[in-house]
Backbone as CSV, one residue per row, in Angstrom:
resi,resn,N_x,N_y,N_z,CA_x,CA_y,CA_z,C_x,C_y,C_z
1,UNK,47.817,-21.701,4.739,47.259,-22.707,5.468,45.825,-22.464,5.451
2,UNK,44.852,-23.545,4.916,43.349,-23.230,4.877,42.968,-23.212,6.604
3,UNK,41.994,-22.728,6.762,41.344,-22.691,7.758,39.967,-23.232,7.468
4,UNK,39.506,-24.325,8.610,38.219,-24.929,8.656,37.270,-24.905,9.968
5,UNK,36.247,-24.624,9.652,35.327,-24.250,11.095,34.128,-25.247,10.871
6,UNK,33.736,-25.954,11.637,32.795,-27.081,11.422,32.701,-27.569,10.103
7,UNK,33.716,-27.784,9.357,33.445,-28.199,7.834,33.555,-27.245,6.661
8,UNK,33.510,-25.900,7.154,33.466,-24.846,6.048,34.855,-24.359,6.294
9,UNK,35.296,-24.262,4.712,36.756,-23.905,4.883,36.564,-22.309,4.260
10,UNK,37.480,-21.540,5.325,37.251,-19.848,4.527,38.382,-19.746,3.610
11,UNK,37.790,-19.269,2.635,38.228,-19.002,1.293,39.169,-18.267,1.189
12,UNK,39.804,-17.454,0.149,40.604,-16.514,0.164,39.723,-15.455,-0.173
13,UNK,38.640,-15.584,-0.783,37.753,-14.295,-1.136,37.442,-13.754,0.145
14,UNK,36.861,-14.816,1.110,36.575,-14.619,2.113,37.468,-13.534,3.112
15,UNK,38.692,-14.181,3.176,39.800,-13.130,3.627,40.044,-11.943,3.079
16,UNK,39.968,-11.549,1.897,40.298,-10.495,0.913,39.205,-9.699,1.403
17,UNK,37.797,-9.961,1.744,36.814,-8.977,1.970,36.819,-8.696,3.267
18,UNK,37.200,-9.729,4.013,37.348,-9.137,5.830,38.644,-8.417,6.177
19,UNK,39.813,-8.603,5.349,41.068,-8.206,5.990,41.113,-6.400,5.978
20,UNK,40.483,-6.066,4.938,40.655,-4.410,5.303,39.772,-3.937,6.335
21,UNK,38.803,-4.453,7.128,38.351,-4.138,8.098,39.093,-4.143,9.173
22,UNK,40.232,-4.746,9.404,41.220,-5.128,10.391,42.624,-4.571,10.091
23,UNK,42.570,-3.694,9.550,43.845,-2.680,8.673,44.745,-2.109,10.298
24,UNK,44.140,-1.547,11.144,44.151,-0.871,12.385,44.940,-1.982,13.423
25,UNK,44.578,-3.147,13.402,44.885,-4.216,14.117,46.265,-4.067,13.920
26,UNK,47.032,-4.867,15.518,48.407,-4.963,15.587,48.708,-6.306,14.458
27,UNK,47.540,-7.493,14.349,47.789,-8.313,13.467,46.740,-8.360,12.454
28,UNK,46.781,-7.767,11.418,45.603,-7.677,10.699,44.999,-9.112,10.268
29,UNK,45.695,-9.800,9.948,45.648,-11.207,9.517,44.810,-11.954,10.486
30,UNK,45.399,-11.861,11.639,45.018,-12.602,12.793,43.485,-12.195,13.133
31,UNK,43.552,-10.674,13.276,41.896,-10.492,13.496,41.082,-10.615,12.425
32,UNK,41.227,-10.418,11.023,40.346,-11.032,10.309,39.978,-12.398,10.563
33,UNK,41.136,-13.415,10.657,40.751,-14.850,10.615,39.797,-15.181,11.894
34,UNK,40.165,-14.375,13.026,39.354,-14.842,14.345,37.942,-14.229,14.135
35,UNK,37.674,-13.212,13.401,36.263,-12.449,12.856,35.560,-13.505,12.239
36,UNK,36.198,-13.954,11.100,35.698,-14.967,10.357,35.460,-16.409,11.001
37,UNK,36.063,-16.807,11.923,36.022,-18.039,12.625,34.771,-17.498,13.636
38,UNK,34.715,-16.542,14.122,33.403,-16.450,15.051,32.185,-16.259,14.401
39,UNK,32.153,-15.548,13.126,31.026,-15.453,12.164,30.443,-16.941,11.945
40,UNK,31.379,-17.841,11.717,30.965,-19.017,11.466,30.331,-19.768,12.349
41,UNK,31.089,-19.587,13.568,30.629,-20.616,14.756,29.013,-19.819,15.146
42,UNK,28.905,-18.607,15.285,27.483,-18.085,15.564,26.715,-18.589,14.441
43,UNK,26.806,-18.421,13.203,25.991,-18.688,12.188,25.719,-19.970,12.333
44,UNK,26.696,-21.198,12.736,26.370,-22.353,12.923,25.352,-22.810,14.050
45,UNK,25.545,-21.869,14.993,24.742,-22.127,16.389,23.362,-21.763,16.254
46,UNK,23.319,-20.425,15.448,21.936,-19.977,14.948,21.303,-20.890,14.144
47,UNK,21.984,-21.480,13.239,21.160,-22.647,12.323,20.789,-23.883,13.205
48,UNK,21.561,-24.265,14.231,21.437,-25.406,15.056,20.062,-24.963,15.567
49,UNK,19.906,-23.560,16.302,18.883,-23.378,17.117,17.572,-23.076,16.246
50,UNK,17.663,-23.065,14.961,16.569,-23.190,14.210,16.394,-21.398,13.928
51,UNK,16.998,-20.978,14.136,16.825,-19.209,13.657,17.137,-19.077,12.193
52,UNK,16.384,-18.771,11.295,16.263,-18.444,9.719,16.021,-17.455,9.597
53,UNK,16.687,-16.246,9.913,16.257,-14.951,9.406,16.563,-14.499,8.224
54,UNK,16.133,-13.536,7.436,16.615,-13.296,6.117,18.318,-13.460,5.665
55,UNK,18.983,-12.656,6.618,20.494,-12.709,6.238,21.014,-13.053,7.251
56,UNK,22.481,-13.215,7.008,23.553,-14.085,8.169,23.591,-13.039,9.278
57,UNK,23.512,-11.592,8.907,23.630,-10.810,10.123,22.555,-10.564,11.029
58,UNK,20.941,-10.854,10.376,20.029,-11.268,11.462,19.920,-12.310,12.253
59,UNK,20.497,-13.167,11.577,20.752,-14.657,12.319,21.487,-14.661,13.392
60,UNK,22.776,-13.889,13.296,23.496,-13.793,14.538,22.931,-12.735,15.478
61,UNK,22.318,-11.776,15.070,21.630,-10.645,15.833,20.631,-11.471,16.490
62,UNK,19.872,-12.185,16.241,18.671,-12.947,16.808,19.362,-14.072,17.593
63,UNK,20.457,-14.727,17.561,21.019,-15.470,18.344,21.384,-14.808,19.411
64,UNK,22.190,-13.729,19.155,22.747,-12.934,20.684,21.629,-12.131,21.291
65,UNK,20.491,-11.755,20.647,19.323,-11.173,21.504,18.921,-12.354,22.532
66,UNK,18.708,-13.549,21.962,18.239,-14.566,22.624,19.188,-15.079,23.946
67,UNK,20.737,-14.868,23.846,21.148,-15.484,24.716,22.119,-14.225,25.413
68,UNK,22.302,-13.361,24.848,23.238,-11.874,25.549,22.398,-10.678,25.306
69,UNK,21.324,-10.558,25.681,20.328,-9.328,25.465,21.135,-8.448,26.099
70,UNK,21.378,-6.918,25.730,21.959,-6.109,26.003,21.105,-5.197,27.326
71,UNK,21.573,-4.924,28.283,20.993,-4.342,29.567,20.440,-2.808,29.316
72,UNK,19.235,-2.632,29.734,18.696,-1.258,29.485,18.623,-0.722,30.928
73,UNK,19.417,0.598,30.635,19.585,1.474,32.023,18.288,2.297,31.928
74,UNK,17.697,2.619,33.141,16.990,3.812,33.127,17.459,4.923,33.553
75,UNK,16.728,6.069,33.593,17.371,7.467,33.188,18.069,7.542,34.735
76,UNK,17.454,6.925,35.653,18.162,7.331,36.879,19.578,6.847,36.814
77,UNK,19.746,5.660,36.568,21.139,5.057,36.550,21.891,5.540,35.505
78,UNK,21.474,6.473,34.380,22.359,7.091,33.345,22.825,8.252,34.037
79,UNK,21.845,8.732,35.190,22.514,10.034,35.438,23.399,9.737,36.781
80,UNK,23.064,8.722,37.401,24.196,8.391,38.255,25.519,8.154,37.747
81,UNK,25.659,7.477,36.748,26.609,7.368,35.720,27.621,8.379,35.200
82,UNK,26.883,9.196,34.825,27.387,10.528,34.310,27.916,11.562,35.503
83,UNK,27.027,11.299,36.583,27.697,12.296,37.809,28.784,11.345,38.276
84,UNK,28.903,10.364,38.296,30.188,9.710,39.007,31.377,9.644,37.810
85,UNK,31.000,9.824,36.764,32.362,9.885,35.682,32.019,11.234,35.280
86,UNK,32.534,12.450,35.372,32.559,13.530,34.706,33.256,13.873,33.620
């Protein structure tokens, strides 16, 4: 059954490339499909926002950096965490 996301159909080649990355998942086909769908949605959103980095991975990285920045912990916070979780 073909999967189409925002007018873009996932090809058999896409699935063949992604599937080995999810071999340990309980349902590798579902995990690979989910990963490809999420990637397409993120790429489409990056394009919609005018992000045009050199690669698809860079486009997704720029989108995530813009909307979901990773928090930075200072040294004191790290020490508290490690002391609380020996």
